CSV table of C-alpha atoms and ligand atoms in Angstrom, one decimal:
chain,number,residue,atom,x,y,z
A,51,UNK,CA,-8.6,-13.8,27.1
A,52,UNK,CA,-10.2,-10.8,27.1
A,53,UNK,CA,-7.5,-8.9,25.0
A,54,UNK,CA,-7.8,-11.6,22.3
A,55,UNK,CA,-11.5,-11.2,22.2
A,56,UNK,CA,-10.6,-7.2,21.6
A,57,UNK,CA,-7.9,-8.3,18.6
A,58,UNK,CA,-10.7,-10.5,17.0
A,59,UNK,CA,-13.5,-7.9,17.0
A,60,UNK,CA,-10.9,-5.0,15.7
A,61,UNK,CA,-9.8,-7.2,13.0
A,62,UNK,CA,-13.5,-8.1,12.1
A,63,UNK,CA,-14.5,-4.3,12.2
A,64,UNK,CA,-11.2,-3.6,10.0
A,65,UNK,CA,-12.4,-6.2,7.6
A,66,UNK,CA,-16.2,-4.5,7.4
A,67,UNK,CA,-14.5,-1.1,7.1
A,68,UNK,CA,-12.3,-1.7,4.5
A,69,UNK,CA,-14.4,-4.1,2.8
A,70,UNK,CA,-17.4,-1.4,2.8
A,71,UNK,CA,-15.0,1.2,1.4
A,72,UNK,CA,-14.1,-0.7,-1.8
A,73,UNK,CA,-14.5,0.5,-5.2
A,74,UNK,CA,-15.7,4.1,-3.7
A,75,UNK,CA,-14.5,6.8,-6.2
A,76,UNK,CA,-14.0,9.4,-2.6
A,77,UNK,CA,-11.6,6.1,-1.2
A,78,UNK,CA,-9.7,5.5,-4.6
A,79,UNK,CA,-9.0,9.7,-4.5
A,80,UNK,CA,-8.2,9.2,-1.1
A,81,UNK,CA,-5.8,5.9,-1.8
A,82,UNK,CA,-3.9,8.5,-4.5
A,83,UNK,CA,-3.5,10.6,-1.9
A,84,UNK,CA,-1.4,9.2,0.4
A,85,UNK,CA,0.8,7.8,-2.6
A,86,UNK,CA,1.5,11.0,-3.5
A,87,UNK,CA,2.7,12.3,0.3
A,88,UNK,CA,4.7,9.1,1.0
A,89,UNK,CA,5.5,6.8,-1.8
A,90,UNK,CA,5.6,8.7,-5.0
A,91,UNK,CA,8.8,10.0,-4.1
A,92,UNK,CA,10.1,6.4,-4.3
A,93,UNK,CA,7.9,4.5,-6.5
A,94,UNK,CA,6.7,7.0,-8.8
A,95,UNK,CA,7.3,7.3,-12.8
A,96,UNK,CA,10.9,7.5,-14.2
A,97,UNK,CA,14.5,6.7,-13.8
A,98,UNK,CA,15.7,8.5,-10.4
A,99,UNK,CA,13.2,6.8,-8.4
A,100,UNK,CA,14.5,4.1,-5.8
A,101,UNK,CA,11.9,2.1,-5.2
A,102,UNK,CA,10.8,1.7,-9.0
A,103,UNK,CA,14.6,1.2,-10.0
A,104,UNK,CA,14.9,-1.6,-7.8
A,105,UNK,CA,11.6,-3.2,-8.6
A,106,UNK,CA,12.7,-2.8,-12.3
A,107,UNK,CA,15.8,-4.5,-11.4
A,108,UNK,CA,14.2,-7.3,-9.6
A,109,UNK,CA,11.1,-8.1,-11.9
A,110,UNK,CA,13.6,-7.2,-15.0
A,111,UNK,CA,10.7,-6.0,-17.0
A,112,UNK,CA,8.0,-8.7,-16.9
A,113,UNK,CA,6.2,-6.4,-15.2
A,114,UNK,CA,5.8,-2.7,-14.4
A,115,UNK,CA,8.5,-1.3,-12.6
A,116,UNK,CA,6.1,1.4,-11.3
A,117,UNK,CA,3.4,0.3,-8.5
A,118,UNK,CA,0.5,2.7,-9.9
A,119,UNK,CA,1.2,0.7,-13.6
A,120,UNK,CA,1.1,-3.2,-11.8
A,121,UNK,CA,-2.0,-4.6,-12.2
A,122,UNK,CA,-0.7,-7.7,-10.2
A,123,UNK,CA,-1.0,-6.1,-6.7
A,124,UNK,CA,-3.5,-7.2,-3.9
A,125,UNK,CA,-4.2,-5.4,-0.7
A,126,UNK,CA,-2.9,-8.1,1.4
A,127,UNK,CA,0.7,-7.6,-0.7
A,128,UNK,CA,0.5,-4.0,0.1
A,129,UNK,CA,-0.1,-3.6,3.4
A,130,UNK,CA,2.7,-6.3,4.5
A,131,UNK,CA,5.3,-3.8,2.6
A,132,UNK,CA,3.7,-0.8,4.0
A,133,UNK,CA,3.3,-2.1,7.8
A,134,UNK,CA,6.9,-4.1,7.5
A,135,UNK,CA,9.5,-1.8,4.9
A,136,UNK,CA,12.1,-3.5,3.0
A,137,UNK,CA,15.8,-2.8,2.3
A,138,UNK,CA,15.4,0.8,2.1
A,139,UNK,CA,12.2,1.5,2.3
A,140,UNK,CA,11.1,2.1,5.9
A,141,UNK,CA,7.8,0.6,7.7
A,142,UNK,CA,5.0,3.3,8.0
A,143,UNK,CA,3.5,3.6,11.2
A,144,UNK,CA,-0.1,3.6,12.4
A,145,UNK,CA,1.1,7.2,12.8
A,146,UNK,CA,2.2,8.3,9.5
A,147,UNK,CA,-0.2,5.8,7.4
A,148,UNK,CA,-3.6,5.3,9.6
A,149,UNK,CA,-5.6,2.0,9.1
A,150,UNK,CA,-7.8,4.2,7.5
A,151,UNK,CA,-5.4,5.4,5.1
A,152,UNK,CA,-3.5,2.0,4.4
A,153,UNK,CA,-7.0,0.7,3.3
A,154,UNK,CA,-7.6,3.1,0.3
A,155,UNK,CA,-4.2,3.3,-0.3
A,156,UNK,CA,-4.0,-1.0,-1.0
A,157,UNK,CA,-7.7,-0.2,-2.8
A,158,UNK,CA,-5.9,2.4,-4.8
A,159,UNK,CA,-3.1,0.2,-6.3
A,160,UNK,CA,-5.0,-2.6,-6.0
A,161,UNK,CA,-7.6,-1.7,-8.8
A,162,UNK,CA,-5.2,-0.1,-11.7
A,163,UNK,CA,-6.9,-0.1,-14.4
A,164,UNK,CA,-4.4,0.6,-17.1
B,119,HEC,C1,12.7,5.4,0.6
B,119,HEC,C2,12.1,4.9,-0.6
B,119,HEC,C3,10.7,4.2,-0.5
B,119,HEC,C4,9.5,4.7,0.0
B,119,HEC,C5,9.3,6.1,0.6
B,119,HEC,C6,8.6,3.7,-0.3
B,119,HEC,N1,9.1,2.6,-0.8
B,119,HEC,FE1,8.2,0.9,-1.3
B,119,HEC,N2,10.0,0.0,-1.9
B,119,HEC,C7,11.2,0.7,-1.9
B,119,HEC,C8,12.2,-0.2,-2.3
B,119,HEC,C9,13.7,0.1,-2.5
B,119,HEC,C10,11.6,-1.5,-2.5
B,119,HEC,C11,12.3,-2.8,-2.8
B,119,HEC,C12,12.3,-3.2,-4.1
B,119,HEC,C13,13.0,-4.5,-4.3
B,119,HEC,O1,12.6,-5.6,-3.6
B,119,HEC,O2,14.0,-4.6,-5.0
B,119,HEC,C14,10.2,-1.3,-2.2
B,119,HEC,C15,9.2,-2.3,-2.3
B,119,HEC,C16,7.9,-2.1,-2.2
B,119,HEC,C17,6.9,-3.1,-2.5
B,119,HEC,C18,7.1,-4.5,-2.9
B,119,HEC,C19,6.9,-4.6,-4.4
B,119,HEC,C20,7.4,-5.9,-5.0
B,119,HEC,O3,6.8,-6.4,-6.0
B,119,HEC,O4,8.3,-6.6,-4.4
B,119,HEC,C21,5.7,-2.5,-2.3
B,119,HEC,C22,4.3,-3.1,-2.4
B,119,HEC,C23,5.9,-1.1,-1.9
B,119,HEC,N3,7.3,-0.9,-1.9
B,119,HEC,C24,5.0,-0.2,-1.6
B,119,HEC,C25,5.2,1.1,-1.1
B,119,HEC,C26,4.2,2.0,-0.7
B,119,HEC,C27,2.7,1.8,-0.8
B,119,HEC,C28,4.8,3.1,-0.2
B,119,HEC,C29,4.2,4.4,0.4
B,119,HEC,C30,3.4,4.1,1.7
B,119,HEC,C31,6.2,2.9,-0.3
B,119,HEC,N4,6.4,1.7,-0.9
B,119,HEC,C32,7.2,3.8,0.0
B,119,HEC,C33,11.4,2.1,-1.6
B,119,HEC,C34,10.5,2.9,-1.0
C-alpha cells in the first residue's frame, strides 16, 4: 500500500515538474543537449544515420525521416522509445537519460518549429 501511494505521488511530482518546465528557452537548450550526446549519432541529418534511415524507410517520406524535422512527435511518443529501445536502438536508463533529462529532451522534439 504504502509503496503505491509513493508511485502515485512520484508520478504526480513528475507531472508538475515536467509540466512547469515546458516551453522554457534554458529546458528546450537543455532538451538539444542530450540529443546531441545520445541520439544525434543515430537520428541526426543525412544518409549514414541508422535511426533516420530506418524511419525514412518505414514512413517512406510522408514525413521527416529526421526526429528534430517531425513536427508529429509528443512527449508521451518519446519517452516510450527512449525508456523501452527498439530493434537497434537500445533503451536509456535512468542512468544515462535522467527523468530530468528525458523531460526536455521530449519538450525539445516535441515543439519543432520548422
Ligand atoms: C543506435 C542507434 C540509435 C540511437 C543511439 C537512438 N536511436 Fe532512436 N531509433 C533507432 C532506430 C533504428 C529506430 C527504429 C526506426 C524504425 O522503426 O524503423 C529508432 C526509433 C526511434 C523512435 C520512434 C520513431 C517512430 O516514428 O517510429 C524515436 C521516438 C526515437 N528513436 C528516439 C530516439 C531518441 C530520443 C534517442 C536518444 C535518446 C534515440 N532515439 C537514440 C536508432 C537509434
Amino acid at each position: 500500500m504504502m509503496k503505491k501511494l509513493d508511485t502515485i505521488l512520484l508520478a504526480a511530482m513528475v507531472t508538475w515538474a515536467s509540466s512547469a518546465m515546458a516551453d522554457d528557452g534554458a529546458t528546450l537548450d537543455r532538451g538539444r543537449h542530450v540529443f546531441d550526446q545520445w541520439c544525434v549519432s543515430c537520428h541526426g541529418v543525412g544518409d549514414r544515420m541508422p535511426g533516420t534511415a530506418s524511419l525514412a524507410a518505414k514512413y517512406r517520406g510522408s514525413i521527416p525521416a529526421a526526429l528534430e524535422e517531425r513536427t508529429d512527435l509528443n512527449p508521451d511518443f518519446i519517452r516510450y522509445f527512449v525508456r523501452n529501445g527498439v530493434l537497434i536502438m537500445p533503451a536509456f536508463r535512468k542512468t544515462e537519460v535522467s527523468d530530468a533529462d528525458l523531460a526536455a529532451l521530449a519538450d525539445y522534439l516535441s515543439h519543432q518549429k520548422k
